[in-house]
JSON list of N, CA and C in Angstrom, two decimals:
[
{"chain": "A", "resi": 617, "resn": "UNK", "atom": "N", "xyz": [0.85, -1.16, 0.00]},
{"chain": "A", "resi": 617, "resn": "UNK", "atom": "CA", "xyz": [0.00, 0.00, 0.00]},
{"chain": "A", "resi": 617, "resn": "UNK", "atom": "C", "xyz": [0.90, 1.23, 0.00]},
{"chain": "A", "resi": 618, "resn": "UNK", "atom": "N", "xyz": [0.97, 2.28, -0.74]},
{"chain": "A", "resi": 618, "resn": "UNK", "atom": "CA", "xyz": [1.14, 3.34, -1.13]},
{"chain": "A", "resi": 618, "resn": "UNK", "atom": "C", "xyz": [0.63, 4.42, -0.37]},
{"chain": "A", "resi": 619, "resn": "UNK", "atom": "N", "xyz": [1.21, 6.04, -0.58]},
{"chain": "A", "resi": 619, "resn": "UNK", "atom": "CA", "xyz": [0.81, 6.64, 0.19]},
{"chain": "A", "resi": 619, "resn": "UNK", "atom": "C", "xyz": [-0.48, 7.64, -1.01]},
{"chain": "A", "resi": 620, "resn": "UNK", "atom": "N", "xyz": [-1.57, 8.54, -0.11]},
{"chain": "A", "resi": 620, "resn": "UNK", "atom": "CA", "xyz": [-2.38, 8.95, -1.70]},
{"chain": "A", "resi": 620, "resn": "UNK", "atom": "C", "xyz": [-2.52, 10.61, -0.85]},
{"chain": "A", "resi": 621, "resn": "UNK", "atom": "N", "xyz": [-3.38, 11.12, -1.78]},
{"chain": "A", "resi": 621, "resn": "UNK", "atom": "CA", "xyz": [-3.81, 12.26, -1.43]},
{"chain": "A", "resi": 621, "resn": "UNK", "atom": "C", "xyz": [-5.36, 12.82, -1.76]},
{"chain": "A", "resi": 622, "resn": "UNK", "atom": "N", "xyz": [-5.95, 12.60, -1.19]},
{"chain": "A", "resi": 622, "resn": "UNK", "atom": "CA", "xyz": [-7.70, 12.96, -1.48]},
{"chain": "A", "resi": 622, "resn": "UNK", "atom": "C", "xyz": [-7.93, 14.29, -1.19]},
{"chain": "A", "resi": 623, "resn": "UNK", "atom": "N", "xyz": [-8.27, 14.98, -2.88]},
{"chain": "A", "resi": 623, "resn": "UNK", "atom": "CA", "xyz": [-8.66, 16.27, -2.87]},
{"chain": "A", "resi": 623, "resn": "UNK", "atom": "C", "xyz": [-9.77, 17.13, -1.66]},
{"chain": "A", "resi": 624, "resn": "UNK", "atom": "N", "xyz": [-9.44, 17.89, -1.48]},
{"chain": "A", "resi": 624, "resn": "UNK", "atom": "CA", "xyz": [-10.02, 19.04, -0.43]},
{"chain": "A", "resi": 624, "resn": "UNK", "atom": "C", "xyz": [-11.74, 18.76, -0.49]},
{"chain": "A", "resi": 625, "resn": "UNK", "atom": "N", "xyz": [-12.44, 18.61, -1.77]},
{"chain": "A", "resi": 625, "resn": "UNK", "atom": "CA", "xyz": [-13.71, 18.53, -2.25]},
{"chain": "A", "resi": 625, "resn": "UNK", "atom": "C", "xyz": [-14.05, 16.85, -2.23]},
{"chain": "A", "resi": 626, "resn": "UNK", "atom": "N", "xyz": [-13.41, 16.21, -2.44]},
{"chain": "A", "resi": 626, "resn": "UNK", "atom": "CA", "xyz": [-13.97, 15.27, -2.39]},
{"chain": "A", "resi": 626, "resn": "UNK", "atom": "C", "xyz": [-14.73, 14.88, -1.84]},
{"chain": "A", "resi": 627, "resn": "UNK", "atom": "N", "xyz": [-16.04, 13.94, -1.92]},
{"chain": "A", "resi": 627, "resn": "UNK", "atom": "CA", "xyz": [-17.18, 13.31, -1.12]},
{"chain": "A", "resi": 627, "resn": "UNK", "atom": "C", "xyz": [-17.87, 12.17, -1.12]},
{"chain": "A", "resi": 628, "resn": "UNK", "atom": "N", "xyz": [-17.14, 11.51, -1.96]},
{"chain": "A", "resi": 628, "resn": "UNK", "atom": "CA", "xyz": [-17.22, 9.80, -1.75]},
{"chain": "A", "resi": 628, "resn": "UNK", "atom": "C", "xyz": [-16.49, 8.96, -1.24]},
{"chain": "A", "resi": 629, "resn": "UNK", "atom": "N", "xyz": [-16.85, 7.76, -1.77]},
{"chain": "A", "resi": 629, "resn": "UNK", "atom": "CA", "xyz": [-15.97, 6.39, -0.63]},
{"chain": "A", "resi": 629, "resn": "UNK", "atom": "C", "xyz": [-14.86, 6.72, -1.06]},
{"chain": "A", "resi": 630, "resn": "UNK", "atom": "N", "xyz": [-14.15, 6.10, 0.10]},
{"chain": "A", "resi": 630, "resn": "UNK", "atom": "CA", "xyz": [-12.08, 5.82, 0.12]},
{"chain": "A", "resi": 630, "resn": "UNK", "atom": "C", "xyz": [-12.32, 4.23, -0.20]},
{"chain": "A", "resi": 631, "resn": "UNK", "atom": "N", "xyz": [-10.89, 3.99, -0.74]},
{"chain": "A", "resi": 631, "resn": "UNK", "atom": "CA", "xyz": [-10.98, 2.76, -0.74]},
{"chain": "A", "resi": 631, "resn": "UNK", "atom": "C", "xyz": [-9.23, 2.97, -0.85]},
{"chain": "A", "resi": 632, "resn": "UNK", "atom": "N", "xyz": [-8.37, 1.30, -0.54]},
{"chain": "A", "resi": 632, "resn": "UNK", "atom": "CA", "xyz": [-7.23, 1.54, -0.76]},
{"chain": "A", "resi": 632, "resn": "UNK", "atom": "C", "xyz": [-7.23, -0.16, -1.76]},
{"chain": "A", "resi": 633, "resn": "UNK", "atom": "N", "xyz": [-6.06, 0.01, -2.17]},
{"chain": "A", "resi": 633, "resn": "UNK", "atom": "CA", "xyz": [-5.79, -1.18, -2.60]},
{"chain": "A", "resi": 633, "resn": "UNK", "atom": "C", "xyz": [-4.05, -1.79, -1.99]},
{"chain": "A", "resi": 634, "resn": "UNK", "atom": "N", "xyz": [-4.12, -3.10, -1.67]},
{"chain": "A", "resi": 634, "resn": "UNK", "atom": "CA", "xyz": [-3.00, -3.67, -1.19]},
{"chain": "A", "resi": 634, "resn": "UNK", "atom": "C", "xyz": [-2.68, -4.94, -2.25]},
{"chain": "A", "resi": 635, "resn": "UNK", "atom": "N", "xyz": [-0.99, -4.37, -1.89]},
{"chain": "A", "resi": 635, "resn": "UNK", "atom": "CA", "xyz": [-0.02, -5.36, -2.82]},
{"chain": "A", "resi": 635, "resn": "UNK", "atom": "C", "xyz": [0.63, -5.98, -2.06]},
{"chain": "A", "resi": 636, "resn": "UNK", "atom": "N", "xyz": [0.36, -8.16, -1.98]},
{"chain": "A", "resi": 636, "resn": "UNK", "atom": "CA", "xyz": [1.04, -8.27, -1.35]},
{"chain": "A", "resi": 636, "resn": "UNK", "atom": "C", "xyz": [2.51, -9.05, -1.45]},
{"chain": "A", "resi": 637, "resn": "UNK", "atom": "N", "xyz": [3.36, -8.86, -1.42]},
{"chain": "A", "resi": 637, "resn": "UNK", "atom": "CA", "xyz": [4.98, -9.03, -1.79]},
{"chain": "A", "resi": 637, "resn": "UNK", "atom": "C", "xyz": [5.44, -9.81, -1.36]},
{"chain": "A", "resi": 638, "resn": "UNK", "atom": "N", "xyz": [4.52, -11.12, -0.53]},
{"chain": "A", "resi": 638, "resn": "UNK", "atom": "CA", "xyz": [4.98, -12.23, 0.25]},
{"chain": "A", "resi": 638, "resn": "UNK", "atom": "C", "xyz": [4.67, -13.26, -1.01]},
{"chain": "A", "resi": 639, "resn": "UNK", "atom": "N", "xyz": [5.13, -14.23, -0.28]},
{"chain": "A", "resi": 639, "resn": "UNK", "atom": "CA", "xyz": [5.04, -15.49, -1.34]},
{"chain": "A", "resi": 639, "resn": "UNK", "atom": "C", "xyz": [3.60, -16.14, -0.37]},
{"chain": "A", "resi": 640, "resn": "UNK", "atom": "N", "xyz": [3.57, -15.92, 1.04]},
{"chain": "A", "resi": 640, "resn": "UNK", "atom": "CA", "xyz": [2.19, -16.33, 1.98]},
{"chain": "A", "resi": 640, "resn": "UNK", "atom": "C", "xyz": [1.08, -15.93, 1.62]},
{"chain": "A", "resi": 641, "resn": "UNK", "atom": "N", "xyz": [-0.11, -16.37, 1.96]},
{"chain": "A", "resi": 641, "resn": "UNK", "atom": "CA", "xyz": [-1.06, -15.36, 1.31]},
{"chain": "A", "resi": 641, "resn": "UNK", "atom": "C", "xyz": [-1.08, -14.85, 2.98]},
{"chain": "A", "resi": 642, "resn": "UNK", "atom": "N", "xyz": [-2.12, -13.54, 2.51]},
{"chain": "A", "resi": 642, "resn": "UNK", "atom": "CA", "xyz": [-2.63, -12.75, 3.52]},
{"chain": "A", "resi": 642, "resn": "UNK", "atom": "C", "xyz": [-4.19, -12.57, 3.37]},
{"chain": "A", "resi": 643, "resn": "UNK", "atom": "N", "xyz": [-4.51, -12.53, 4.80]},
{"chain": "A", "resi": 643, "resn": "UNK", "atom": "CA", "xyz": [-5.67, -12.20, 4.73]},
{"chain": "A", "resi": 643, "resn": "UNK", "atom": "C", "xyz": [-6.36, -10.78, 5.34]},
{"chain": "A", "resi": 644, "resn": "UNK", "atom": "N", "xyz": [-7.09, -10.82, 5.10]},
{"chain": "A", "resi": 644, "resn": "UNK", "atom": "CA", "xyz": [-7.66, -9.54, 5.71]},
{"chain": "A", "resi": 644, "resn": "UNK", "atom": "C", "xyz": [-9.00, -9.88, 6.49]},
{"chain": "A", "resi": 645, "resn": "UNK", "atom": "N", "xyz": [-9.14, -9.71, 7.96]},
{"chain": "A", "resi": 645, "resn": "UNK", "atom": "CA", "xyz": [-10.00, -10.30, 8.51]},
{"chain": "A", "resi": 645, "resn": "UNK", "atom": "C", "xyz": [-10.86, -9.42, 9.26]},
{"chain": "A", "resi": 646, "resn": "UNK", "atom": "N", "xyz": [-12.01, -9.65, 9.46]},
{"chain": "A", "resi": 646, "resn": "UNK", "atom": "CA", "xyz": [-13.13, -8.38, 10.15]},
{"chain": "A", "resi": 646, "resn": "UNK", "atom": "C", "xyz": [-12.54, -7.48, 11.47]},
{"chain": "A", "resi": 647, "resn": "UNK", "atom": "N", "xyz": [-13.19, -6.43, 11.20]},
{"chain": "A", "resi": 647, "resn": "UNK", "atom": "CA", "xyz": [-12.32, -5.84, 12.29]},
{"chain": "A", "resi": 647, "resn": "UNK", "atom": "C", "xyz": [-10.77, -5.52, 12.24]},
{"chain": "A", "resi": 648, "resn": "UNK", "atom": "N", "xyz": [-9.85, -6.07, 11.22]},
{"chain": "A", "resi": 648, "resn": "UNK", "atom": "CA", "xyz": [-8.51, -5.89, 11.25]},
{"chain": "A", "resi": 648, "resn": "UNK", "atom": "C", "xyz": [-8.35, -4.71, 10.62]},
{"chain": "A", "resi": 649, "resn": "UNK", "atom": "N", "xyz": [-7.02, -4.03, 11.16]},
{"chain": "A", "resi": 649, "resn": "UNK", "atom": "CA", "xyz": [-6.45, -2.77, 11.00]},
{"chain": "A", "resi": 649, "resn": "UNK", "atom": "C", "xyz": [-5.50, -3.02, 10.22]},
{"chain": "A", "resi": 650, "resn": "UNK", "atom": "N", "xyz": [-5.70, -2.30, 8.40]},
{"chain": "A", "resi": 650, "resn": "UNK", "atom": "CA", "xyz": [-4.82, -2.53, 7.54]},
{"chain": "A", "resi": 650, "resn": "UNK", "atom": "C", "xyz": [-4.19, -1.24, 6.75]},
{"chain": "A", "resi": 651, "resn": "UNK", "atom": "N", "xyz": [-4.84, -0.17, 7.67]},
{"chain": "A", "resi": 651, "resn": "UNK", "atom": "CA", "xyz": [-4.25, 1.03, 7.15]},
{"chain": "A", "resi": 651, "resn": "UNK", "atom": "C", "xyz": [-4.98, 2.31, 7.85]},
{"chain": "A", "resi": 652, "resn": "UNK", "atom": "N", "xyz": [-3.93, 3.28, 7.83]},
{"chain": "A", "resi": 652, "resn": "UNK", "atom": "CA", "xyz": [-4.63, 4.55, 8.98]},
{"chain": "A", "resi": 652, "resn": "UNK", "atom": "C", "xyz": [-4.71, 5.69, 7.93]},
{"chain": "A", "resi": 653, "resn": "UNK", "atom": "N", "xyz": [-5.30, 6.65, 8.31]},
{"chain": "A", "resi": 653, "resn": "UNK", "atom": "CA", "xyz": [-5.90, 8.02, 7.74]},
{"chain": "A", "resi": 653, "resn": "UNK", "atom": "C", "xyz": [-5.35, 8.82, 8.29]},
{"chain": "A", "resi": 654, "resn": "UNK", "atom": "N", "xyz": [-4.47, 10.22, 7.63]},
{"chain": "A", "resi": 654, "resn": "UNK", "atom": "CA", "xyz": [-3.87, 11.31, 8.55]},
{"chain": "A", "resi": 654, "resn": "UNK", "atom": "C", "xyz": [-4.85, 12.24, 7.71]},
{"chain": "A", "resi": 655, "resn": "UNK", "atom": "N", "xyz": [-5.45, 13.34, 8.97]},
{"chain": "A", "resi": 655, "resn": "UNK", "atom": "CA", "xyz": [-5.59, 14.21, 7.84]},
{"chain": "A", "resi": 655, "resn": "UNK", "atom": "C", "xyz": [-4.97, 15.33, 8.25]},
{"chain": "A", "resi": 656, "resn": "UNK", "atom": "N", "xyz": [-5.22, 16.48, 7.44]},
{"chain": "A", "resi": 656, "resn": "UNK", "atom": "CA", "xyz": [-3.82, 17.13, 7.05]},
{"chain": "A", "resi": 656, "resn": "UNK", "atom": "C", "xyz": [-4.60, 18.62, 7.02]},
{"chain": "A", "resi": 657, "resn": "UNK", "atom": "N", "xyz": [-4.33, 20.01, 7.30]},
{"chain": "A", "resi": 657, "resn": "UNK", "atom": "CA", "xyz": [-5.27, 20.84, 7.23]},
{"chain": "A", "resi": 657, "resn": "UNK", "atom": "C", "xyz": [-4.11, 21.76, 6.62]},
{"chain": "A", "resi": 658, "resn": "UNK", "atom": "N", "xyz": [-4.35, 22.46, 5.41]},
{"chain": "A", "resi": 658, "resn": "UNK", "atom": "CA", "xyz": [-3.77, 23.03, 4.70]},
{"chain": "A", "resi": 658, "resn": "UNK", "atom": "C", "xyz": [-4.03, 24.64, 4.91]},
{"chain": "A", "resi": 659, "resn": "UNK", "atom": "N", "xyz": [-3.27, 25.38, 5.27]},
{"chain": "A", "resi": 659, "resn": "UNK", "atom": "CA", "xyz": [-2.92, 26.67, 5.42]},
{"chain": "A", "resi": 659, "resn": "UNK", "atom": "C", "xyz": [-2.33, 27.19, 4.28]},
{"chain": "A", "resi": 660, "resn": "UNK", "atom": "N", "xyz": [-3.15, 28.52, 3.92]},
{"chain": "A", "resi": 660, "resn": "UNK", "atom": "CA", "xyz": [-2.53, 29.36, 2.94]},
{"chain": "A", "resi": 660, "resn": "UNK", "atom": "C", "xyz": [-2.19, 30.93, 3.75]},
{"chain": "A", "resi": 661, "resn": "UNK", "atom": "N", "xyz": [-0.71, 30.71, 4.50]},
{"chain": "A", "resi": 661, "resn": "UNK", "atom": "CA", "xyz": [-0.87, 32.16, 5.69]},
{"chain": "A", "resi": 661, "resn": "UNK", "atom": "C", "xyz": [-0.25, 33.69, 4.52]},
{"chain": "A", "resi": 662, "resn": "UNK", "atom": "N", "xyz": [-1.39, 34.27, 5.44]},
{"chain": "A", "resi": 662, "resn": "UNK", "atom": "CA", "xyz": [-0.88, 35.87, 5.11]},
{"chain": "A", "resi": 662, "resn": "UNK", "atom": "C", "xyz": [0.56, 36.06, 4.36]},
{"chain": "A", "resi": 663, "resn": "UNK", "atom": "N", "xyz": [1.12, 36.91, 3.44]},
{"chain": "A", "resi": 663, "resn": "UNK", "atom": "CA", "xyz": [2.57, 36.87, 3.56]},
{"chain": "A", "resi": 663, "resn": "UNK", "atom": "C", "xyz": [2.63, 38.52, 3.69]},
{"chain": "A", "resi": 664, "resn": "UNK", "atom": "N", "xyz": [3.47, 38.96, 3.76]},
{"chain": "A", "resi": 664, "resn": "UNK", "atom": "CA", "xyz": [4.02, 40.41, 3.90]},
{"chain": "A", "resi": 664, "resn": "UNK", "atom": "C", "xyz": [5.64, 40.75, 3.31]},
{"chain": "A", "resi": 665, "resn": "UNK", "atom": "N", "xyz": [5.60, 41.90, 1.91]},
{"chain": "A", "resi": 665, "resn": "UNK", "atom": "CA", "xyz": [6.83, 41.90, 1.97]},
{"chain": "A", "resi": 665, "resn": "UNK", "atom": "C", "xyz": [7.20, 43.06, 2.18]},
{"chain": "A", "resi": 666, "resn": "UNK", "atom": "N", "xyz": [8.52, 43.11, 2.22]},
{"chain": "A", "resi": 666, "resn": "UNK", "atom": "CA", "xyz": [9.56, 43.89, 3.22]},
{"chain": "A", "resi": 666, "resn": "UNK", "atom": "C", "xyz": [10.45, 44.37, 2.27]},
{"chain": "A", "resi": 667, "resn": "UNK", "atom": "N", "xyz": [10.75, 45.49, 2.53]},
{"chain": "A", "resi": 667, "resn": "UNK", "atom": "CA", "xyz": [12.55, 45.96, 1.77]},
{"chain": "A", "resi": 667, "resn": "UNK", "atom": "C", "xyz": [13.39, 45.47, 2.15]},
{"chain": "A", "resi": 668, "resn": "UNK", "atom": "N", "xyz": [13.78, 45.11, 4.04]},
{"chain": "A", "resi": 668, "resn": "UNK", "atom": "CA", "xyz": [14.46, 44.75, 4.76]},
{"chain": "A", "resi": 668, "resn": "UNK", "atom": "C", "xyz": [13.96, 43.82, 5.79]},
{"chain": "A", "resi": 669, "resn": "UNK", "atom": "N", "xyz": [14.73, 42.83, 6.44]},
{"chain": "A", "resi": 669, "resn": "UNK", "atom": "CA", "xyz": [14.78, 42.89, 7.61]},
{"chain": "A", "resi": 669, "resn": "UNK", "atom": "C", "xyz": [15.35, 43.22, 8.88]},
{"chain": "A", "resi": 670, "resn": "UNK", "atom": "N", "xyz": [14.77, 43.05, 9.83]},
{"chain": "A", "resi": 670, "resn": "UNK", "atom": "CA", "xyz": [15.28, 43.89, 11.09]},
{"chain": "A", "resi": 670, "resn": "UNK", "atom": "C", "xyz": [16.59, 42.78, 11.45]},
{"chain": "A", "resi": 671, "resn": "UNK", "atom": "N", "xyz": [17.48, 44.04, 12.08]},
{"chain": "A", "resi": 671, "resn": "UNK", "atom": "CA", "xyz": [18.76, 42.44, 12.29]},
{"chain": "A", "resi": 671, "resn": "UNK", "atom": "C", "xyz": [18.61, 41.94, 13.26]},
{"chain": "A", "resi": 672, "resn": "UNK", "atom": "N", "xyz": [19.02, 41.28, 14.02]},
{"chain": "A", "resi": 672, "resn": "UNK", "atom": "CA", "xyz": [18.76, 39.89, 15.39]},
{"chain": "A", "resi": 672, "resn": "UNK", "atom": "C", "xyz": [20.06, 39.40, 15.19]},
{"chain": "A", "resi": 673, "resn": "UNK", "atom": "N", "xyz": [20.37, 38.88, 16.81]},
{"chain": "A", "resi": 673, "resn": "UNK", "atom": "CA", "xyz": [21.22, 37.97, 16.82]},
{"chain": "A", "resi": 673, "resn": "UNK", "atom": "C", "xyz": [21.05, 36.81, 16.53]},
{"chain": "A", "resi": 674, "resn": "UNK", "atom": "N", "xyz": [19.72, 36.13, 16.55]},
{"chain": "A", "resi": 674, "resn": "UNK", "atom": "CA", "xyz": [19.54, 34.89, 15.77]},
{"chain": "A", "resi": 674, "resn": "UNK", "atom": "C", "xyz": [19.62, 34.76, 14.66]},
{"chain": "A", "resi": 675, "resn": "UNK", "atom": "N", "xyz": [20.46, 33.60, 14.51]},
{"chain": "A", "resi": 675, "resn": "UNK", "atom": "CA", "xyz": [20.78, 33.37, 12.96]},
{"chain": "A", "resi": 675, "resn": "UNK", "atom": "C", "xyz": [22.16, 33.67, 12.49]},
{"chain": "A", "resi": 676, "resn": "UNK", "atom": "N", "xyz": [23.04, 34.43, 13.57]},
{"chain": "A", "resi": 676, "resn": "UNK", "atom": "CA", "xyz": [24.22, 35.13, 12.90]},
{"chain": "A", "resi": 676, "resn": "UNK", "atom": "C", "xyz": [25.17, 33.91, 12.13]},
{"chain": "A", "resi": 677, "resn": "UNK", "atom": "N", "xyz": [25.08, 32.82, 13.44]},
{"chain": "A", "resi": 677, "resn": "UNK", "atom": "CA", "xyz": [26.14, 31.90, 13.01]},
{"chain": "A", "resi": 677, "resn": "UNK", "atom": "C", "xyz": [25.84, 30.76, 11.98]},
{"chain": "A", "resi": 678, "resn": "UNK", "atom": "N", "xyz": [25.24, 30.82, 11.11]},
{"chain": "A", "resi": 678, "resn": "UNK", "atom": "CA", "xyz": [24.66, 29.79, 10.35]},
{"chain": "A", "resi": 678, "resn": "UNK", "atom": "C", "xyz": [24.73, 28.42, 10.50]},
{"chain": "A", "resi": 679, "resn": "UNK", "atom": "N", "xyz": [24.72, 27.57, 9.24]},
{"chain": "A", "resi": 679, "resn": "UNK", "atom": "CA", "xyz": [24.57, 26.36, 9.52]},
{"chain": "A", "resi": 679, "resn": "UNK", "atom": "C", "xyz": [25.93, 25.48, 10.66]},
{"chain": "A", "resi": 680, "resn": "UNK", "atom": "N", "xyz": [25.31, 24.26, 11.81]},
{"chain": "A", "resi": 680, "resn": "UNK", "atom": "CA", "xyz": [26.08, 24.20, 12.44]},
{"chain": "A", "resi": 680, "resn": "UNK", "atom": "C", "xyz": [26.73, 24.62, 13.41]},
{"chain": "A", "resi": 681, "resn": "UNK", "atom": "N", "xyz": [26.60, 25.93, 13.58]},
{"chain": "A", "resi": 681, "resn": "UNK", "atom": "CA", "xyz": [27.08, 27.30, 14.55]},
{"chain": "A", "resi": 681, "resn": "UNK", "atom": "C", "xyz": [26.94, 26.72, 15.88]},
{"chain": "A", "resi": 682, "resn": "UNK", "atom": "N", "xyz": [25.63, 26.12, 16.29]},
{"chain": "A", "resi": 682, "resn": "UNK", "atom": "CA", "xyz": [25.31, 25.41, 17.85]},
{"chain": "A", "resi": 682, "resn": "UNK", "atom": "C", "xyz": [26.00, 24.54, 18.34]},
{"chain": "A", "resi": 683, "resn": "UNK", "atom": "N", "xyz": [26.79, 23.35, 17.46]},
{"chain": "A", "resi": 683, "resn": "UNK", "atom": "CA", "xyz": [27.51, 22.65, 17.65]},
{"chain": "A", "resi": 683, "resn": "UNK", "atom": "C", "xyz": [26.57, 21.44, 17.69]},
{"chain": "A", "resi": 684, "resn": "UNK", "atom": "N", "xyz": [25.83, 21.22, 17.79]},
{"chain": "A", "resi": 684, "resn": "UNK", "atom": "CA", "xyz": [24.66, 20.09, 17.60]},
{"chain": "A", "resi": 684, "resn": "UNK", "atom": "C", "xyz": [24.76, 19.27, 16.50]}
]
């Protein structure tokens, strides 16, 4: 099983399909858990542009700088 993406509008059934890569068979049995749902909430934020930015000490030392 693959990963998918179901449009914003959508309003019918899901369905998935499984491939299975064993030489065993598999089954799929009532009640069994064969795949989960994330959902995902998509933000389109404000932007604002700038001539400049303000300076800060964050950030001076770039990548690595923390030693981490």
């Amino acid at each position: 099983m693959g990963a998918g993406v179901i449009d914003a509008d959508y309003r019918g059934p899901v369905g998935l399909v499984l491939f299975n890569h064993s030489e065993a068979d598999f089954a799929v049995k009532p009640g069994g858990h064969i795949a989960q749902m994330i959902l995902q909430v998509i933000a389109t934020p404000k932007v604002a542009e700038v001539e400049d930015l303000d300076a800060t000490v964050r950030g001076e030392g770039g990548f690595g700088s923390t030693g981490v």
